[in-house]
Structure formats: structure tokens, C-alpha cells
mmCIF file of C-alpha atoms in Angstrom:
data_model
loop_
_atom_site.group_PDB
_atom_site.id
_atom_site.type_symbol
_atom_site.label_atom_id
_atom_site.label_comp_id
_atom_site.label_asym_id
_atom_site.label_seq_id
_atom_site.Cartn_x
_atom_site.Cartn_y
_atom_site.Cartn_z
ATOM 1 C CA ARG A 1 0.000 0.000 0.000
ATOM 2 C CA ALA A 2 1.257 3.441 -0.923
ATOM 3 C CA ASP A 3 -0.364 5.291 1.999
ATOM 4 C CA VAL A 4 1.621 3.361 4.652
ATOM 5 C CA VAL A 5 5.049 4.877 5.200
ATOM 6 C CA ALA A 6 7.485 3.305 7.630
ATOM 7 C CA THR A 7 9.353 5.987 9.539
ATOM 8 C CA MET A 8 12.416 5.191 11.549
ATOM 9 C CA GLY A 9 14.105 7.925 13.523
ATOM 10 C CA LYS A 10 17.854 8.334 13.350
ATOM 11 C CA TYR A 11 17.942 9.387 16.996
ATOM 12 C CA SER A 12 16.339 7.786 20.021
ATOM 13 C CA ILE A 13 14.791 11.107 21.110
ATOM 14 C CA GLN A 14 13.395 14.073 19.207
ATOM 15 C CA ALA A 15 13.557 17.688 20.389
ATOM 16 C CA GLU A 16 10.377 19.460 21.439
ATOM 17 C CA ASN A 17 11.468 22.467 19.381
ATOM 18 C CA PRO A 18 13.675 21.243 16.482
ATOM 19 C CA SER A 19 14.533 24.813 15.417
ATOM 20 C CA LYS A 20 16.237 25.414 18.806
ATOM 21 C CA SER A 21 18.251 22.177 18.910
ATOM 22 C CA CYS A 22 21.040 20.350 17.100
ATOM 23 C CA HIS A 23 22.162 16.732 17.005
ATOM 24 C CA THR A 24 25.362 14.784 16.529
ATOM 25 C CA ARG A 25 26.073 11.076 16.431
ATOM 26 C CA GLY A 26 28.722 8.481 15.743
ATOM 27 C CA ALA A 27 28.303 4.776 14.993
ATOM 28 C CA TYR A 28 30.618 1.771 15.389
ATOM 29 C CA LEU A 29 33.235 3.881 17.171
ATOM 30 C CA ARG A 30 36.435 2.129 18.264
ATOM 31 C CA VAL A 31 36.374 3.331 21.861
ATOM 32 C CA HIS A 32 35.453 1.300 24.927
ATOM 33 C CA TYR A 33 31.724 1.331 25.612
ATOM 34 C CA LYS A 34 32.071 1.416 29.406
ATOM 35 C CA ASN A 35 34.499 4.354 29.498
ATOM 36 C CA THR A 36 32.476 6.326 26.959
ATOM 37 C CA ARG A 37 29.236 5.690 28.870
ATOM 38 C CA GLU A 38 30.722 7.073 32.094
ATOM 39 C CA THR A 39 32.233 10.086 30.289
ATOM 40 C CA MET A 40 28.905 10.862 28.618
ATOM 41 C CA ARG A 41 27.131 10.647 31.972
ATOM 42 C CA ALA A 42 29.606 13.174 33.377
ATOM 43 C CA ILE A 43 28.943 15.785 30.652
ATOM 44 C CA ARG A 44 25.179 15.274 30.277
ATOM 45 C CA GLY A 45 23.373 18.429 31.440
ATOM 46 C CA MET A 46 26.415 20.691 31.024
ATOM 47 C CA HIS A 47 26.522 23.737 28.781
ATOM 48 C CA LEU A 48 28.557 23.253 25.614
ATOM 49 C CA ARG A 49 31.467 25.514 26.621
ATOM 50 C CA ARG A 50 31.727 23.899 30.066
ATOM 51 C CA ALA A 51 31.621 20.373 28.580
ATOM 52 C CA ILE A 52 34.444 21.210 26.151
ATOM 53 C CA LYS A 53 36.523 22.670 28.995
ATOM 54 C CA TYR A 54 35.766 19.636 31.178
ATOM 55 C CA LEU A 55 36.876 17.150 28.507
ATOM 56 C CA GLU A 56 40.059 19.152 27.865
ATOM 57 C CA ASN A 57 40.734 18.979 31.621
ATOM 58 C CA VAL A 58 40.113 15.212 31.609
ATOM 59 C CA LYS A 59 42.734 14.860 28.870
ATOM 60 C CA GLU A 60 45.187 16.816 31.042
ATOM 61 C CA LYS A 61 44.128 14.869 34.194
ATOM 62 C CA ILE A 62 42.997 18.103 35.881
ATOM 63 C CA GLU A 63 39.419 16.841 36.305
ATOM 64 C CA ILE A 64 38.245 13.243 36.648
ATOM 65 C CA VAL A 65 35.354 11.178 35.311
ATOM 66 C CA PRO A 66 33.612 9.455 38.245
ATOM 67 C CA PHE A 67 32.673 5.859 37.436
ATOM 68 C CA THR A 68 29.241 4.991 38.795
ATOM 69 C CA ARG A 69 28.144 1.777 37.071
ATOM 70 C CA HIS A 70 31.131 0.049 35.467
ATOM 71 C CA LYS A 71 33.472 0.501 38.410
ATOM 72 C CA GLY A 72 34.890 -2.936 39.166
ATOM 73 C CA ASP A 73 38.666 -2.653 39.776
ATOM 74 C CA VAL A 74 38.553 1.128 39.244
ATOM 75 C CA GLY A 75 40.784 2.915 41.736
ATOM 76 C CA ARG A 76 39.666 5.596 44.160
ATOM 77 C CA HIS A 77 40.911 9.138 43.594
ATOM 78 C CA ALA A 78 40.683 12.346 45.588
ATOM 79 C CA GLN A 79 39.595 14.307 42.500
ATOM 80 C CA CYS A 80 36.213 12.529 42.677
ATOM 81 C CA LYS A 81 35.443 14.522 45.817
ATOM 82 C CA GLN A 82 35.222 17.696 43.700
ATOM 83 C CA LYS A 83 32.258 16.190 41.857
ATOM 84 C CA ARG A 84 30.635 15.052 45.122
ATOM 85 C CA VAL A 85 30.210 18.698 46.183
ATOM 86 C CA ASN A 86 27.823 19.340 43.291
ATOM 87 C CA GLU A 87 26.057 15.982 43.021
ATOM 88 C CA LYS A 88 24.861 13.388 45.491
ATOM 89 C CA ASN A 89 25.728 9.696 45.260
ATOM 90 C CA VAL A 90 28.794 10.246 43.088
ATOM 91 C CA SER A 91 31.339 7.476 43.351
ATOM 92 C CA THR A 92 34.795 7.999 44.820
ATOM 93 C CA GLN A 93 36.137 5.818 42.018
ATOM 94 C CA GLY A 94 37.173 7.398 38.754
ATOM 95 C CA ARG A 95 39.485 7.462 35.752
ATOM 96 C CA TRP A 96 40.686 9.769 32.987
ATOM 97 C CA PRO A 97 39.474 8.038 29.788
ATOM 98 C CA ILE A 98 41.492 10.080 27.287
ATOM 99 C CA LYS A 99 40.363 8.283 24.122
ATOM 100 C CA SER A 100 36.682 8.645 25.063
ATOM 101 C CA ALA A 101 37.256 12.309 25.948
ATOM 102 C CA LYS A 102 38.861 12.986 22.547
ATOM 103 C CA LEU A 103 35.972 11.280 20.754
ATOM 104 C CA LEU A 104 33.289 13.196 22.673
ATOM 105 C CA LEU A 105 35.215 16.441 22.090
ATOM 106 C CA GLY A 106 35.072 15.748 18.361
ATOM 107 C CA LEU A 107 31.321 15.123 18.557
ATOM 108 C CA LEU A 108 30.807 18.350 20.537
ATOM 109 C CA LYS A 109 32.785 20.303 17.917
ATOM 110 C CA ASN A 110 30.556 18.723 15.254
ATOM 111 C CA ALA A 111 27.438 19.723 17.220
ATOM 112 C CA GLU A 112 28.827 23.258 17.509
ATOM 113 C CA SER A 113 29.242 23.420 13.717
ATOM 114 C CA ASN A 114 25.704 22.087 13.233
ATOM 115 C CA ALA A 115 24.416 24.774 15.598
ATOM 116 C CA GLU A 116 26.257 27.525 13.694
ATOM 117 C CA VAL A 117 24.675 26.344 10.437
ATOM 118 C CA LYS A 118 21.223 26.492 12.077
ATOM 119 C CA GLY A 119 21.971 29.952 13.505
ATOM 120 C CA LEU A 120 21.754 28.968 17.183
ATOM 121 C CA ASP A 121 23.457 30.802 20.037
ATOM 122 C CA ILE A 122 26.536 28.671 20.825
ATOM 123 C CA ASP A 123 26.932 30.019 24.374
ATOM 124 C CA ALA A 124 23.345 29.044 25.247
ATOM 125 C CA LEU A 125 23.603 25.406 24.101
ATOM 126 C CA LYS A 126 23.121 22.727 26.743
ATOM 127 C CA ILE A 127 23.591 18.949 26.405
ATOM 128 C CA GLU A 128 20.001 17.858 26.906
ATOM 129 C CA HIS A 129 20.403 14.240 25.794
ATOM 130 C CA GLY A 130 23.420 11.970 25.537
ATOM 131 C CA GLN A 131 23.306 8.244 24.954
ATOM 132 C CA VAL A 132 25.904 5.521 24.457
ATOM 133 C CA ASN A 133 24.892 2.087 23.156
ATOM 134 C CA ARG A 134 26.938 -1.061 22.682
ATOM 135 C CA ALA A 135 27.883 -1.857 19.084
ATOM 136 C CA PRO A 136 28.584 -5.397 17.813
ATOM 137 C CA LYS A 137 31.900 -6.667 19.138
ATOM 138 C CA MET A 138 34.792 -6.821 16.714
ATOM 139 C CA ARG A 139 36.541 -10.174 16.807
ATOM 140 C CA ARG A 140 40.223 -10.999 16.791
ATOM 141 C CA ARG A 141 42.142 -13.928 18.246
ATOM 142 C CA THR A 142 45.017 -14.299 20.659
ATOM 143 C CA TYR A 143 47.250 -17.322 20.926
ATOM 144 C CA ARG A 144 47.653 -19.067 24.274
ATOM 145 C CA ALA A 145 49.831 -21.781 25.696
ATOM 146 C CA HIS A 146 49.572 -25.409 24.531
ATOM 147 C CA GLY A 147 48.212 -24.432 21.097
ATOM 148 C CA ARG A 148 44.956 -22.933 22.294
ATOM 149 C CA ILE A 149 43.260 -19.841 20.859
ATOM 150 C CA ASN A 150 41.119 -17.365 22.795
ATOM 151 C CA ALA A 151 38.782 -14.614 21.627
ATOM 152 C CA TYR A 152 40.246 -11.091 21.651
ATOM 153 C CA GLN A 153 37.263 -8.798 21.194
ATOM 154 C CA SER A 154 36.850 -5.032 21.250
ATOM 155 C CA SER A 155 33.770 -3.279 22.651
ATOM 156 C CA PRO A 156 32.843 -0.441 20.259
ATOM 157 C CA CYS A 157 29.856 1.822 20.765
ATOM 158 C CA HIS A 158 27.295 4.096 19.159
ATOM 159 C CA VAL A 159 27.053 7.642 20.565
ATOM 160 C CA GLU A 160 24.375 10.290 20.084
ATOM 161 C CA MET A 161 23.830 13.737 21.575
ATOM 162 C CA MET A 162 21.173 16.406 21.408
ATOM 163 C CA LEU A 163 21.981 19.990 22.367
ATOM 164 C CA VAL A 164 19.195 22.464 23.069
ATOM 165 C CA GLU A 165 19.388 26.242 23.198
ATOM 166 C CA SER A 166 18.509 27.169 26.785
ATOM 167 C CA ASP A 167 16.896 30.458 27.794
ATOM 168 C CA VAL A 168 19.851 31.569 29.915
ATOM 169 C CA ALA A 169 23.222 31.900 28.187
ATOM 170 C CA VAL A 170 26.298 31.143 30.254
ATOM 171 C CA ALA A 171 29.068 33.703 30.020
ATOM 172 C CA GLY A 172 32.580 32.320 29.726
ATOM 173 C CA ALA A 173 34.052 32.834 33.185
ATOM 174 C CA ASP A 174 37.715 33.638 33.656
ATOM 175 C CA ASP A 175 39.847 31.280 35.703
ATOM 176 C CA GLU A 176 40.086 33.842 38.520
ATOM 177 C CA THR A 177 36.320 34.243 38.867
ATOM 178 C CA GLU A 178 35.726 30.496 38.516
ATOM 179 C CA ARG A 179 37.708 29.627 41.620
ATOM 180 C CA LYS A 180 36.032 29.792 45.002
ATOM 181 C CA PRO A 181 37.777 31.533 47.890
ATOM 182 C CA LYS A 182 40.063 29.133 49.711
ATOM 183 C CA LYS A 183 38.900 27.909 53.119
ATOM 184 C CA VAL A 184 41.125 28.916 56.021
ATOM 185 C CA SER A 185 41.300 26.775 59.143
ATOM 186 C CA GLN A 186 40.442 28.133 62.584
ATOM 187 C CA LYS A 187 44.009 27.463 63.706
ATOM 188 C CA LYS A 188 45.431 29.602 60.889
ATOM 189 C CA LEU A 189 42.962 32.434 61.594
ATOM 190 C CA ALA A 190 43.963 32.426 65.274
ATOM 191 C CA ARG A 191 47.635 32.521 64.334
ATOM 192 C CA GLN A 192 47.032 35.475 61.990
ATOM 193 C CA ARG A 193 45.176 37.347 64.740
ATOM 194 C CA ARG A 194 48.069 36.744 67.174
ATOM 195 C CA GLU A 195 50.587 38.017 64.607
ATOM 196 C CA ARG A 196 48.530 41.181 64.065
ATOM 197 C CA LYS A 197 48.509 41.873 67.831
ATOM 198 C CA ASP A 198 52.313 41.554 68.046
#
């Protein structure tokens, strides 16, 4: 029948207002699914500029990606405590998945280009939706003792993101204004008062 048209969406979610949103996606990407899933979870909800800065910091090991689901044998790191201030139930375990960060940075740059083409305000874009799915495993073999052969598989993934123009644009903060004032202990304050008296 000619009147029946099968429609299949390219993305798992559609924007409420397509004129105020942009998409990006990658399929069969040769990066670990588990690392990419945790990295995507970390940037979901961030504004575009902040997400790019965050991923650059992950590459430099300045900020960490807390691992919440796939965290078996993942070490604990003090940097995870920075994330715990803003969010509840964030794990103390984390890593710096550089390859996943590079890939997501590339996708964010692509989304930024898509937004420019659509005429959206880049500074107002927020990552509304981010999803990582497992792709079919790629098979290789490794040779073991006594003439045996074992599977040597990779775990690629599919990634998709939707960025939406929010009502409030975020101004790019300088490094000086971004930092909070350092806490001073009671002991140090008392010592400073004593020195002022002398």
C-alpha cells in the first residue's frame, strides 16, 4: 500500500522544538563502551562551553570522570570529591578516559558546527540528551599456551547527543572568577590574629 510509510528515527529522542536544537552522532566507534558511557554521563546536562573545557581537563588529568556503574577494579581518587560537592551519590572511584574524551570532544565540535549552520546561540547550548549504546563486538584472536586460541574482542559503541538552546546563556568565566575563595582553618585564623597583635 502506498499510503503506509514506515518511519524510523535516526535518533532515540526528538527535540520538542527542532529549530532550537542540534544533534550529533557516531556509529561503530572504536572506543570502549564502558568508558564512553561514564564520560557521557559526566557531561550530560552541562553547557557546551563547560563540557568542552571539562573534557580538555580530563585529557590533562585536571578533572576526573567518576565511574558509577562500570566501576569494578577502578581505583579511588581524591579528585572525585570535587564532583561530590555538586552531586549526590557520586562514586569515589574514577578514571581519565582520554580516548573517550577525545571522541566526545570531536562530537561536541561537530554539534557546535551544526548549531552555527542552524543559527543557534553557541553560548546558550546545553547537552540535553546523551546516549551511548553497545555496538557489535569486533573479533580478533590471541594465541595461548599449549596451542589454544582465545577470543580477543573489542567493545565499540554508538554515541548520540542532542543539544538544546537554553533560555539563559552562560558567560565564559575567567579562571580567577571560577575559583572559590580558599577555606582557612580556625588554627590559621587564630595565628594570623596573634601576629597582628604583636
